[in-house]
Every structure is written in structure tokens, then in C-alpha cells.
mmCIF file of C-alpha atoms in Angstrom:
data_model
loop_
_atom_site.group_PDB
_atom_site.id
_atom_site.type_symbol
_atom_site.label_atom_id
_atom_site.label_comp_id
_atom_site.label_asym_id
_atom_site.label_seq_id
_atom_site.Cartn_x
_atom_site.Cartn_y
_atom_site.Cartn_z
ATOM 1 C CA UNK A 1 -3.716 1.829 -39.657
ATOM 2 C CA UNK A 2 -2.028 4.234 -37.507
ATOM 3 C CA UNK A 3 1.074 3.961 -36.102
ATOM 4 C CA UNK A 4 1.678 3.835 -32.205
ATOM 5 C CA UNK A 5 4.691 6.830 -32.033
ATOM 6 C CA UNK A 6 6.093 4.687 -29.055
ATOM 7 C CA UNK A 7 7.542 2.376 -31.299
ATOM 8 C CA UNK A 8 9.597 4.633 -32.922
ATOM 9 C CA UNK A 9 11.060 5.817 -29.507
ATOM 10 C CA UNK A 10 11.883 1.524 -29.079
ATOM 11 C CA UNK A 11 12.975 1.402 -31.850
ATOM 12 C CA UNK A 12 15.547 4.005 -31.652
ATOM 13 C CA UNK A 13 16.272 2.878 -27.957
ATOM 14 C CA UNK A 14 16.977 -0.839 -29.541
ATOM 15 C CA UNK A 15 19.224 0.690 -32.598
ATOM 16 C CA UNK A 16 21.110 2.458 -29.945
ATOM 17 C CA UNK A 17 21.828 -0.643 -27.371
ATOM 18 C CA UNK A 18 22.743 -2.629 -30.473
ATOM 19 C CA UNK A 19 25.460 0.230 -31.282
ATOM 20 C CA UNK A 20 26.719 0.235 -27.829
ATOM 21 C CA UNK A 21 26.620 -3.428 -27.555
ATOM 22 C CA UNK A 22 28.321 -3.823 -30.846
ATOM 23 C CA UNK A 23 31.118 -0.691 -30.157
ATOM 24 C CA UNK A 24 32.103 -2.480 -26.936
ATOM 25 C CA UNK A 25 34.226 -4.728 -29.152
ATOM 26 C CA UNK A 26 34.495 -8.085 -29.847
ATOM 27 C CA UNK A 27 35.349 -8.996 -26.290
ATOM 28 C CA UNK A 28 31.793 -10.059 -25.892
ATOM 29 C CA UNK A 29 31.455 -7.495 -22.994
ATOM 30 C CA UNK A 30 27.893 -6.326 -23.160
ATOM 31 C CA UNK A 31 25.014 -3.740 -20.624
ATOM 32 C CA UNK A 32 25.732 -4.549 -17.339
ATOM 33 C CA UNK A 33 21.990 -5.376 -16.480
ATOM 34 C CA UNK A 34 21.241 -6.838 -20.243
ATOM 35 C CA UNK A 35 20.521 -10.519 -20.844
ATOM 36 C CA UNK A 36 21.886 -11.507 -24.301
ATOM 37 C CA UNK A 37 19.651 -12.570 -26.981
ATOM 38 C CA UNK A 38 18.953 -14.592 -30.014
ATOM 39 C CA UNK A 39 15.426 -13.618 -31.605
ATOM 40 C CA UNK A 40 14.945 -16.128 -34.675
ATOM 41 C CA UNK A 41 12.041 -15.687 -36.993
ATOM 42 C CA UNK A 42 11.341 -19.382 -38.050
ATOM 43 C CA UNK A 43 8.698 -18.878 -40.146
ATOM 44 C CA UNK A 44 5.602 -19.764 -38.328
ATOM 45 C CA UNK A 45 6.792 -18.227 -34.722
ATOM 46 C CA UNK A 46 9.694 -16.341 -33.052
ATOM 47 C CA UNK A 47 12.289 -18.259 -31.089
ATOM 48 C CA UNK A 48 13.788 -16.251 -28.500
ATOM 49 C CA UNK A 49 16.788 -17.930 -26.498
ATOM 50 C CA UNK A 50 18.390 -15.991 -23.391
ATOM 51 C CA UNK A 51 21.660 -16.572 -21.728
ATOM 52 C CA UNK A 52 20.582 -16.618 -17.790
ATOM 53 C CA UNK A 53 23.750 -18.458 -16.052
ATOM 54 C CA UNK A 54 23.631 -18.999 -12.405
ATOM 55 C CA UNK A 55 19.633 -17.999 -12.197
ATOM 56 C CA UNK A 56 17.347 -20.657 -11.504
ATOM 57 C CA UNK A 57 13.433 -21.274 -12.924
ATOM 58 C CA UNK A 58 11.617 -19.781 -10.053
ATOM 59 C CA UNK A 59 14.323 -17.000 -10.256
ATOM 60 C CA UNK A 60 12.768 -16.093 -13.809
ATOM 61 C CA UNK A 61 10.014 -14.030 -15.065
ATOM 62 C CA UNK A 62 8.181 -13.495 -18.368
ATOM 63 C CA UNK A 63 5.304 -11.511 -19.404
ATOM 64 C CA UNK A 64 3.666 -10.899 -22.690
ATOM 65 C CA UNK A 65 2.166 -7.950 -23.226
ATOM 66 C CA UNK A 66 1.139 -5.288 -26.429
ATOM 67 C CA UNK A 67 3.895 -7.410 -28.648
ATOM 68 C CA UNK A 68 6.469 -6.932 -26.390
ATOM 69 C CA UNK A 69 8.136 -9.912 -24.726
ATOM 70 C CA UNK A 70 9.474 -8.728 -21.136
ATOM 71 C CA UNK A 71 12.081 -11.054 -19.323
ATOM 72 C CA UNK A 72 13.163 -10.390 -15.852
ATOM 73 C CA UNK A 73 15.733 -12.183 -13.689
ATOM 74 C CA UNK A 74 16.670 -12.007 -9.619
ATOM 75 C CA UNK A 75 18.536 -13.681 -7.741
ATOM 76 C CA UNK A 76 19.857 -13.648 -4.248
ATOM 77 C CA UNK A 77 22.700 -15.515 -2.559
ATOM 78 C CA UNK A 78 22.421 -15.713 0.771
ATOM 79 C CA UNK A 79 25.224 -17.978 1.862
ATOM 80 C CA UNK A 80 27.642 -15.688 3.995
ATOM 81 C CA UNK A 81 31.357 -17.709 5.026
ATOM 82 C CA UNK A 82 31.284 -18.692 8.917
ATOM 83 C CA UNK A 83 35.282 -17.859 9.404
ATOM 84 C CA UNK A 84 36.892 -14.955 8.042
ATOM 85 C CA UNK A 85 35.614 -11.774 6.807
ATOM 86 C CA UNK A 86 34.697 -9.807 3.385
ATOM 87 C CA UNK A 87 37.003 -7.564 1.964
ATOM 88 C CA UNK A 88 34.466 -7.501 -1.166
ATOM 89 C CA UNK A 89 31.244 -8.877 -1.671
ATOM 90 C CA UNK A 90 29.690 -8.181 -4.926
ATOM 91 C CA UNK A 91 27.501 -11.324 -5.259
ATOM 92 C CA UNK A 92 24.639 -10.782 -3.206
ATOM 93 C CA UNK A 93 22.235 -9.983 -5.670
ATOM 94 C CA UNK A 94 22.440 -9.746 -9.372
ATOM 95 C CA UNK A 95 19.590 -8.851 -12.021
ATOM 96 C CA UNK A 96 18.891 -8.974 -15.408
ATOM 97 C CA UNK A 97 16.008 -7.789 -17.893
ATOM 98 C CA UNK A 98 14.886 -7.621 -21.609
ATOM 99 C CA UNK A 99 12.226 -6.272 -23.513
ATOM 100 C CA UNK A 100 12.478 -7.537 -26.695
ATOM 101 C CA UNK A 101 9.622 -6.238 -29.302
ATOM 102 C CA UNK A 102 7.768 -8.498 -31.852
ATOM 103 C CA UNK A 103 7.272 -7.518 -35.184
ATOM 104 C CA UNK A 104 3.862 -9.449 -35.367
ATOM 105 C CA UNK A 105 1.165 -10.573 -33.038
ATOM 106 C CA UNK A 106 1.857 -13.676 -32.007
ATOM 107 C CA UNK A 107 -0.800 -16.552 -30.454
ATOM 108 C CA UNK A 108 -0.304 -15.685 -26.694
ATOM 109 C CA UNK A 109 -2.244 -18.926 -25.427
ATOM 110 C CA UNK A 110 0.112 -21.092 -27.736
ATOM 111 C CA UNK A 111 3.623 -19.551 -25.985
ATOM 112 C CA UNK A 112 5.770 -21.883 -24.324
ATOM 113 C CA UNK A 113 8.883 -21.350 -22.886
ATOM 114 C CA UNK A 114 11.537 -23.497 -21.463
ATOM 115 C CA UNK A 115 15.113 -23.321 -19.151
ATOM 116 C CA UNK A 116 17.829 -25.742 -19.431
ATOM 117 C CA UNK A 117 21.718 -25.332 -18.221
ATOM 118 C CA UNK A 118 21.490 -21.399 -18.064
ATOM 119 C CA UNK A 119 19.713 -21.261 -21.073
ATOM 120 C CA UNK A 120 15.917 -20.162 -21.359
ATOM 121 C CA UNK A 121 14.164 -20.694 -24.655
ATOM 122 C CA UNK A 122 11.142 -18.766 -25.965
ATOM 123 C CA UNK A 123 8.281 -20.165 -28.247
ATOM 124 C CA UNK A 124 6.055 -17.643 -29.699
ATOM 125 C CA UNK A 125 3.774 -18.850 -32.329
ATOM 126 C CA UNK A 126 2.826 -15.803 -34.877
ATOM 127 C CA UNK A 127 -1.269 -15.525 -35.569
ATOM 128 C CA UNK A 128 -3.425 -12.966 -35.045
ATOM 129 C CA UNK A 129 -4.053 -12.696 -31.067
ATOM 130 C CA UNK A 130 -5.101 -10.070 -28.639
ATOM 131 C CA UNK A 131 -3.228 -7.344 -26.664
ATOM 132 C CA UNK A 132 -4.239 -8.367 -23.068
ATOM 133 C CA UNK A 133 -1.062 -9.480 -21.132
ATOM 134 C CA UNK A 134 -0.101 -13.268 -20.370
ATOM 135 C CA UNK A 135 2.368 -14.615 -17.673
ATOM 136 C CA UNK A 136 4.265 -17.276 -19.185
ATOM 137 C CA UNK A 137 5.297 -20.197 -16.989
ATOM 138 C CA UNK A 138 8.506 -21.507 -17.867
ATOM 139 C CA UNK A 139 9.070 -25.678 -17.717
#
């Protein structure tokens, strides 16, 4: 079987954010951007659980496409403070995203996914499946 030479590039990209991640310290400081990520392999599926404070379920998105597990996050606040004035406002909007590969195919119709306190966990059952991509609603 030949080898797609894209995932070597990912690959390398994912070795890389791990070593930046990782020489950031122990501080827990991480990408600005990144959304960090547990990615268990339990045997018969992949458990993926996010950290996504502050966002809410409709603020979430996640596709599944060619192995690769892409989560997206936007949110906007829109409240603005009737008296007084800024003298910084950072909070407007804040994103996140993650691609995170899988090592096997995994059955795309079987994928559930759920969001609780900040917290958005992944179920990806491993079989043989098809490439095509699948949105994946989350509960």
C-alpha cells in the first residue's frame, strides 16, 4: 500500500507542536489558538476529550474527514458595559481549532460526540469505513 507523503508532513507538524507545547514548561501554558487534548486508544475506538471553557454547543464544530478529526470553536461576546468606557477589550471573540489524526479508520456513522461543563468528548469507533467526510453533531 502506498503511503500518502502528507502524513509525514503531519506528522512532523504534530512532533513539533508537541515540542513546543512541552518546552513551554510545566506552567501548563500552551498555542494560543490550540484546544488541549486527550486522544485515548481504548481498544475498540478512540476517545478524544477537548478542553472548550466558556464555548457553548452551537459554538462547536466537528468534521470527519480522510482520518483526520477537525474541531473548531467561535465564539462571540457581544455584551458591551452601558456606563464607562474600555481601556482594553480583548474578549470579543476568541477561537480555537484541532486537527487531530487517527491512526486507523474508524466507523464514521457510529461517531458520537458529547459536551458537558467545558468539556467535549469524542467517540470514534475503529472498523473499516470510508473516506467521505461526516459532520458530527454534538449532544
Amino acid at each position: 500500500m502506498r503511503r500518502n507523503p502528507f502524513d509525514d508532513i503531519e506528522e512532523l507538524l504534530d512532533r513539533v507542536s508537541r515540542q513546543v507545547e512541552e518546552g513551554m514548561g510545566a506552567g501548563g501554558l500552551q498555542v494560543p489558538g490550540s484546544v488541549p487534548v486527550d486522544v485515548v486508544d481504548a481498544g475498540e475506538e478512540y476517545l478524544v476529550t477537548a478542553d472548550l471553557p466558556g464555548y457553548e454547543t452551537d459554538d462547536i464544530e466537528l468534521t470527519l474527514s480522510e482520518g483526520t478529526l477537525r474541531l473548531e470553536a467561535n465564539r462571540e461576546d457581544e455584551s458591551k458595559y452601558a456606563e464607562g468606557r474600555y481601556l482594553r477589550r480583548e474578549r470579543t471573540r476568541t477561537s480555537a481549532n484541532r486537527r487531530i489524526r487517527l491512526p486507523d479508520p474508524v466507523e464514521e456513522e457510529s461517531v458520537s460526540a458529547g459536551f458537558e461543563d467545558g468539556v467535549l468528548t469524542v467517540r470514534l469507533p475503529k472498523v473499516s469505513g470510508t473516506d467521505d467526510s461526516k459532520r458530527i453533531d454534538i449532544e
